[in-house]
mmCIF file of C-alpha atoms in Angstrom:
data_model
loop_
_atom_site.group_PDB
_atom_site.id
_atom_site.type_symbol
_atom_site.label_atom_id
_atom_site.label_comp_id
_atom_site.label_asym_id
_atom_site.label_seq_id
_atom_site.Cartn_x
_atom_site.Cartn_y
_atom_site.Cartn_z
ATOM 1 C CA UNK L 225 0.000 0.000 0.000
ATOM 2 C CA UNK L 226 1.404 3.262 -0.721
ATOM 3 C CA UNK L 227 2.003 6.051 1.698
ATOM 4 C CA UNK L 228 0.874 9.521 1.756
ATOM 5 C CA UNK L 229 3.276 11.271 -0.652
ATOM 6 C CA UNK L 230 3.770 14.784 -0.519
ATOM 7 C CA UNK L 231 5.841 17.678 -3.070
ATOM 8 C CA UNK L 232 8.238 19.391 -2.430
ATOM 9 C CA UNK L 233 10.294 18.151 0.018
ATOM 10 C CA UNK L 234 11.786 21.346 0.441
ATOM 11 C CA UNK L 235 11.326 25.164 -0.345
ATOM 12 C CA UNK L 236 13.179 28.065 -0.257
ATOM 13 C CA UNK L 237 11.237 31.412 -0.699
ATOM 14 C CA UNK L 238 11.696 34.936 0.623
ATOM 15 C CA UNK L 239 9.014 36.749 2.786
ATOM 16 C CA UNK L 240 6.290 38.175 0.927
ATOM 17 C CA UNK L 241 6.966 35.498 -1.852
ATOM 18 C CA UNK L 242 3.755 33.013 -2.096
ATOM 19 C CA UNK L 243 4.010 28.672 -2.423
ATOM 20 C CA UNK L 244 2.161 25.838 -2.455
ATOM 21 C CA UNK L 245 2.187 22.283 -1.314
ATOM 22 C CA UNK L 246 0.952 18.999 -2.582
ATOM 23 C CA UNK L 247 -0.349 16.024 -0.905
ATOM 24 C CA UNK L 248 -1.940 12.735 -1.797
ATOM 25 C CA UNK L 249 -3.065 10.669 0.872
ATOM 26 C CA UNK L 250 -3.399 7.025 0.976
ATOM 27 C CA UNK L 251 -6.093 5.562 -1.667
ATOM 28 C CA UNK L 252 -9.774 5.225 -0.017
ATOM 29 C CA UNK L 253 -8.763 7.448 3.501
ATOM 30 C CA UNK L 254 -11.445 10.190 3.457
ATOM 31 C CA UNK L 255 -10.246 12.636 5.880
ATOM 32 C CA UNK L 256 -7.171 14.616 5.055
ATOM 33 C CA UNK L 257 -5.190 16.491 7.477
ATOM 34 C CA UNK L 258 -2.520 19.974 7.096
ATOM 35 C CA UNK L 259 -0.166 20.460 9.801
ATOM 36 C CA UNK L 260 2.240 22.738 11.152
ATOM 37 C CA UNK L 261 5.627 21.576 12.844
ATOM 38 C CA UNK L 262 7.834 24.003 14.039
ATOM 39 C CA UNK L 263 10.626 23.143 15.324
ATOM 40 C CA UNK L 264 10.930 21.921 18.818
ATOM 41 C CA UNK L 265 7.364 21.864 18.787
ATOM 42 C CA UNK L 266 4.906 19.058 17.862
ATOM 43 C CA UNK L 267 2.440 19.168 14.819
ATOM 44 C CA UNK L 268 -0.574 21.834 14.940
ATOM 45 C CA UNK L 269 -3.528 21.197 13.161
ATOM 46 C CA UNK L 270 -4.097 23.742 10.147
ATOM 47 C CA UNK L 271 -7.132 22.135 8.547
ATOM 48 C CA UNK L 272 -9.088 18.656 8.486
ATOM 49 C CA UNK L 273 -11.064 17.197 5.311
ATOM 50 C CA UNK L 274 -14.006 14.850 5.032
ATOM 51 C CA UNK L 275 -14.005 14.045 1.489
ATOM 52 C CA UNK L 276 -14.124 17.707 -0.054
ATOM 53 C CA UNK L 277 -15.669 19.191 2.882
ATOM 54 C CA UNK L 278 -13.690 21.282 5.637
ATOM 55 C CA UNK L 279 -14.247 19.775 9.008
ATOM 56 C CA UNK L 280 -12.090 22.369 10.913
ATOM 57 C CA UNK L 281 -10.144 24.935 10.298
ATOM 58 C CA UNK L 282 -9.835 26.911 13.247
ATOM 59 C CA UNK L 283 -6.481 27.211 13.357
ATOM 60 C CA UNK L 284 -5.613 28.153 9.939
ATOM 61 C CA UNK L 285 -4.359 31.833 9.222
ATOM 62 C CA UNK L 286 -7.104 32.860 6.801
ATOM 63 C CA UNK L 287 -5.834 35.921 5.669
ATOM 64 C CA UNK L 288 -2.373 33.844 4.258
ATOM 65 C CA UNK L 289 -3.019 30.321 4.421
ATOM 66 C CA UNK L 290 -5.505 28.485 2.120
ATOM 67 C CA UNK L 291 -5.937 24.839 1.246
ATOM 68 C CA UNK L 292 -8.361 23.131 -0.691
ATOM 69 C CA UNK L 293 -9.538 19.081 -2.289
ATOM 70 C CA UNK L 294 -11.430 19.376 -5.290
ATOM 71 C CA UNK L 295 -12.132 15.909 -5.917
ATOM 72 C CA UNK L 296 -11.703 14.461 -2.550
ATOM 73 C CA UNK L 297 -8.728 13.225 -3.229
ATOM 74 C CA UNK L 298 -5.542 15.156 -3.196
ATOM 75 C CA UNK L 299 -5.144 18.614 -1.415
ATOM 76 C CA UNK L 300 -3.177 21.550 -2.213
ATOM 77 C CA UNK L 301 -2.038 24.173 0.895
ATOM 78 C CA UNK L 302 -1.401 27.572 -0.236
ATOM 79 C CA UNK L 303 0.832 30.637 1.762
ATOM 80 C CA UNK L 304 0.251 34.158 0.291
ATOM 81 C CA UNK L 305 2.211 35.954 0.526
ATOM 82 C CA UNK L 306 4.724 34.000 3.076
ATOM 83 C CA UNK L 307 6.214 35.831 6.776
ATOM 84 C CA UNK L 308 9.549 35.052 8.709
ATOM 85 C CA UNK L 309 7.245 33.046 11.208
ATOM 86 C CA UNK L 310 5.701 30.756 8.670
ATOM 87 C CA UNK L 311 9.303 28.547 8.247
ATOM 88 C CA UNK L 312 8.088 25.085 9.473
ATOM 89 C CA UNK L 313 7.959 22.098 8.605
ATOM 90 C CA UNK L 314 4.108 21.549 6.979
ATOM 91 C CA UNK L 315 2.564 17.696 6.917
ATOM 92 C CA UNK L 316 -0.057 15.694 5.353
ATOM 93 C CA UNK L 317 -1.805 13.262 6.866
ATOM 94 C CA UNK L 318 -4.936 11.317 5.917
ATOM 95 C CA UNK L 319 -7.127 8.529 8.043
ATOM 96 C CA UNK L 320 -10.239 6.309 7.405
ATOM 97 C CA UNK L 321 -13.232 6.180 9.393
ATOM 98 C CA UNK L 322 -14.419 3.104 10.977
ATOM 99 C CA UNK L 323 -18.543 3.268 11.361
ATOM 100 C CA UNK L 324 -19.485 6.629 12.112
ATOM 101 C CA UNK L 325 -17.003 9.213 12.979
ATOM 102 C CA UNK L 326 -15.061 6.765 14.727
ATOM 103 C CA UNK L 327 -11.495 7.827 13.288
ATOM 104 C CA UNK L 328 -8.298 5.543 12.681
ATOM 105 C CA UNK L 329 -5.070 6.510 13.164
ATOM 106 C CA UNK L 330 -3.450 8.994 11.143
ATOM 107 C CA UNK L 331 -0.303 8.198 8.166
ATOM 108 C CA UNK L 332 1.496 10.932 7.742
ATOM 109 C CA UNK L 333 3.419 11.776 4.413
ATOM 110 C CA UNK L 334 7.218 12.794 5.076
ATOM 111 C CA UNK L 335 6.464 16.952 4.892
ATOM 112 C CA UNK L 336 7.713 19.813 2.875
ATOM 113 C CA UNK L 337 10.235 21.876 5.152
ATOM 114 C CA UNK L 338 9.837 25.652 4.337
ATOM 115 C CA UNK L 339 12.172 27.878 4.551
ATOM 116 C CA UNK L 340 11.024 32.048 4.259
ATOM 117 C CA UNK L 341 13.877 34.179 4.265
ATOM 118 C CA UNK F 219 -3.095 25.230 21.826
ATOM 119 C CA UNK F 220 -1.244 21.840 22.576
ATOM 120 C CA UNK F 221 -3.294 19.900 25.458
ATOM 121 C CA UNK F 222 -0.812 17.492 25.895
ATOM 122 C CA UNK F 223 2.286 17.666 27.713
ATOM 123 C CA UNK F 224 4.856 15.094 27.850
ATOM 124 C CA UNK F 225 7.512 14.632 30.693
ATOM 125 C CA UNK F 226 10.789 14.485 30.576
ATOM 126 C CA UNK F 227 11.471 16.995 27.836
ATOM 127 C CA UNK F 228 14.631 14.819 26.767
ATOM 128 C CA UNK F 229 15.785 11.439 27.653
ATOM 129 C CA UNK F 230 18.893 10.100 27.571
ATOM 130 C CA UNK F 231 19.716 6.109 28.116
ATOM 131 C CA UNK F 232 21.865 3.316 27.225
ATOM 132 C CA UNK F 233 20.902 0.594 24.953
ATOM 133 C CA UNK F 234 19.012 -2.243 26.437
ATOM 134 C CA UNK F 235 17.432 -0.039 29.175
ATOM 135 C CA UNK F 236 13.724 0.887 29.533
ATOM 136 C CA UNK F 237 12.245 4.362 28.570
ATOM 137 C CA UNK F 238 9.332 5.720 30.314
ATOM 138 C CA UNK F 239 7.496 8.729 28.788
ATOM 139 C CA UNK F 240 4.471 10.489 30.498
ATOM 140 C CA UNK F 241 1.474 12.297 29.014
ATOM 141 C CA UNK F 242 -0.777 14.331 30.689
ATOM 142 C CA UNK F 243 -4.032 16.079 28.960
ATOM 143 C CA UNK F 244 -6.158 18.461 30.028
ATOM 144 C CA UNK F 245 -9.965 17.494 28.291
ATOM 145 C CA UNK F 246 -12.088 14.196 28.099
ATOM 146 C CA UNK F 247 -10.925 12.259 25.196
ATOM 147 C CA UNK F 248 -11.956 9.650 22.996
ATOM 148 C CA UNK F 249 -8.321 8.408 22.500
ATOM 149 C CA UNK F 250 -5.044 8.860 22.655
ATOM 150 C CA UNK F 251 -2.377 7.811 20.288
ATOM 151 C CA UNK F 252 1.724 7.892 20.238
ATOM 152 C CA UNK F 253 3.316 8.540 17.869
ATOM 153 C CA UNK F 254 7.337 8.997 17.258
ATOM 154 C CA UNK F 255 9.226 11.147 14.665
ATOM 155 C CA UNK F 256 12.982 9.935 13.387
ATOM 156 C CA UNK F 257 14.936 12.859 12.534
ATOM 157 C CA UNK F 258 14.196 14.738 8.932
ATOM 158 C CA UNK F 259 11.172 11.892 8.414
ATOM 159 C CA UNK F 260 7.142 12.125 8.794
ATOM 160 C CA UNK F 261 5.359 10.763 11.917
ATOM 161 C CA UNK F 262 4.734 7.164 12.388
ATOM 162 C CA UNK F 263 2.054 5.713 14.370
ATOM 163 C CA UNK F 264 3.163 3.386 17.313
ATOM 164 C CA UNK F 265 0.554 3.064 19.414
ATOM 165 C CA UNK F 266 -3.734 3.595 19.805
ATOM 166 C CA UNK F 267 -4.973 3.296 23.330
ATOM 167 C CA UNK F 268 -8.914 4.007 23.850
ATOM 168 C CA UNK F 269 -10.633 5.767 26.693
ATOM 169 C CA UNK F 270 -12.073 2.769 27.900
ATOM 170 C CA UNK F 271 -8.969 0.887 27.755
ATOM 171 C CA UNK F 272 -6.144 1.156 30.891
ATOM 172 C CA UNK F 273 -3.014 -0.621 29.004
ATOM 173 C CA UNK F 274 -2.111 -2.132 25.919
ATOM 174 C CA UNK F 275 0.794 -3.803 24.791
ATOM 175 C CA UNK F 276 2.477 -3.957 21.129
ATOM 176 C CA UNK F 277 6.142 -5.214 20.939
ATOM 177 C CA UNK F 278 8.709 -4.147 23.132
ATOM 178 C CA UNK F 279 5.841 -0.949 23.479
ATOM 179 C CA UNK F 280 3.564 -0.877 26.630
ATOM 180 C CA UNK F 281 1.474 2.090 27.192
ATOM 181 C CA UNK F 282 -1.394 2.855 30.339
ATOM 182 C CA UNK F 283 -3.487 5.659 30.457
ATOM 183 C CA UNK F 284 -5.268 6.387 33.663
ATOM 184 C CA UNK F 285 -8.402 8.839 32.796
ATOM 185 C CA UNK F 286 -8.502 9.898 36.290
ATOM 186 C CA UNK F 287 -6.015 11.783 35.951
ATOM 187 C CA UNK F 288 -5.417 12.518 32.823
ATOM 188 C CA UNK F 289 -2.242 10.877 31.942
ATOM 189 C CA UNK F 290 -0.732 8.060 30.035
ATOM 190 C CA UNK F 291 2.789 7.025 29.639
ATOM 191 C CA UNK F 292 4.688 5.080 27.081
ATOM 192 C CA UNK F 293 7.324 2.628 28.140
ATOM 193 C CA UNK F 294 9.741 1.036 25.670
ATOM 194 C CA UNK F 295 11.403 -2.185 27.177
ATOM 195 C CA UNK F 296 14.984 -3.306 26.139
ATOM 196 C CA UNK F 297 15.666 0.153 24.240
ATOM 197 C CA UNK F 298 17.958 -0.188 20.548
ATOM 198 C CA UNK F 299 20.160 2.551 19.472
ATOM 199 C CA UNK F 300 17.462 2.686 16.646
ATOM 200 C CA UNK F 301 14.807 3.992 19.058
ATOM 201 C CA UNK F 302 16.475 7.127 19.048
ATOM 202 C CA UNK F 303 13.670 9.448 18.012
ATOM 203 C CA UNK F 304 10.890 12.109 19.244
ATOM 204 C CA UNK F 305 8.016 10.647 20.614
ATOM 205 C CA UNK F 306 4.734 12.128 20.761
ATOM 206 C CA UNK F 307 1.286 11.673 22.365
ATOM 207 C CA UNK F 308 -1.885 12.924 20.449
ATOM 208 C CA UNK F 309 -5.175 13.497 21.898
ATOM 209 C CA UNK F 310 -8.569 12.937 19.877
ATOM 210 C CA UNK F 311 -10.946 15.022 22.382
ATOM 211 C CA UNK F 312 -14.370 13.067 23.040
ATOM 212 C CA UNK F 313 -17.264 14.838 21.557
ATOM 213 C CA UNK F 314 -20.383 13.162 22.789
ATOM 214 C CA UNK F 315 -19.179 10.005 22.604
ATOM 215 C CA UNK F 316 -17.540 9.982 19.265
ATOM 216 C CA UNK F 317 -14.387 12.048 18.043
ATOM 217 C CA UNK F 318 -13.968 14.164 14.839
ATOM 218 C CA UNK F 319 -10.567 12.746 14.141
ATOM 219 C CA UNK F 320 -8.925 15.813 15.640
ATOM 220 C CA UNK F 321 -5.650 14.976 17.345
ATOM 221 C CA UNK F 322 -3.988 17.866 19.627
ATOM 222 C CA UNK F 323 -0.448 16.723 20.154
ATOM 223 C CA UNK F 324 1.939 17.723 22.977
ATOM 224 C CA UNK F 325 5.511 19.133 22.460
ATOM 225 C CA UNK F 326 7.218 15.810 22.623
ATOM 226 C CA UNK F 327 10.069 13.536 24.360
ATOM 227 C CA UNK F 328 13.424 13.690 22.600
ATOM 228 C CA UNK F 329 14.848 10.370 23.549
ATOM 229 C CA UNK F 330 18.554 9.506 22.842
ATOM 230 C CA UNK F 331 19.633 6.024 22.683
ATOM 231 C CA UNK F 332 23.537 5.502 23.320
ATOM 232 C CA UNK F 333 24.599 2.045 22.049
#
């Protein structure tokens, strides 16, 4: 079975400058999942997908930060434009749901570390 | 906001020891789930312990979680110089009785392994 995969694996941009990321999760997991590691710090929830539905999103800088899944399948997460504070390390996850909303664990694809100077 | 908070910060032992790693949360949860992190690579999932459930065991892993008091801690018997990693516990908060697949993790244990 193949594992979440996510592009690139690492960015370079200056402040102001905008990028995007690209994740597919695992075939047939529903729920998708954006994070934000900085370092020293453990993962923070961005946004959570049900198919092509947002679930949450709380936590996600709306005026910068989008992130959407068309089809319900893959998901792109966009910065624009990018801050000094926004270097992290940003994963993908994605989980299935046993009967009803009883979640799985979470695979996580091996991240895009960003870099703003 | 990160609910959980893990204890000791950083952990240093010699191969073939145990490692103990505590947890403690601060809402009712559905689960709770460790994960650890090998430098420069994605999260892997090591362990999924429910709120109804007081240990479970999977390997060398063995992991309790007392509601009570809102804790849990992750032992690793025998430790391997390949254990060497950042370990995490992740909370999936109880919502009525089911979860939203939400998981608040804590700040993590660095562990160090020497061989």
């Amino acid at each position: 079975e193949a594992g979440v995969a996510q592009s690139p694996r690492y960015k370079i941009i200056e402040k102001r400058q905008s990028v995007a990321f690209w994740c597919n999760p695992i075939s047939g997991h529903a729920t998708l999942y954006w994070y934000q590691q900085i370092l020293g710090q453990g993962p923070k929830l961005l946004i959570q997908f049900q198919n092509n539905g947002v679930v949450d999103d709380s936590q996600l800088p709306k005026d910068r930060f989008s992130a959407e899944r068309l089809k319900g399948v893959d998901s792109t997460l966009k910065i624009q434009p990018a801050k000094l504070e926004d270097s992290a390390v940003y994963l993908c996850a994605s989980s299935s749901i046993r009967g009803r909303r009883f979640y799985n664990e979470q695979f996580f694809g091996p991240g895009t570390r960003l870099t703003v100077l | 906001s990160q609910q959980g908070e893990e204890d000791p910060q950083a952990l240093s032992i010699q191969e073939g020891e145990n490692a103990t790693m505590n947890c403690s949360y601060k809402t009712s949860i559905n689960n709770l789930q460790w994960y650890r992190q090998n430098s420069g690579r994605g999260l892997v999932h090591l362990i999924l312990i429910r709120s109804n459930e007081r240990e479970k065991h999977s390997g060398r892993l063995r992991v309790t979680l007392d509601t009570s008091k809102k804790s849990s801690s992750l032992l690793i018997t025998a430790s391997r110089a390949a254990d060497t990693a950042s370990y995490f516990c992740a909370t999936d908060a109880n919502a009525g009785g089911t979860s939203y697949g939400k998981l608040t993790f804590g700040q993590g244990t660095i562990l160090t392994v020497h061989p």
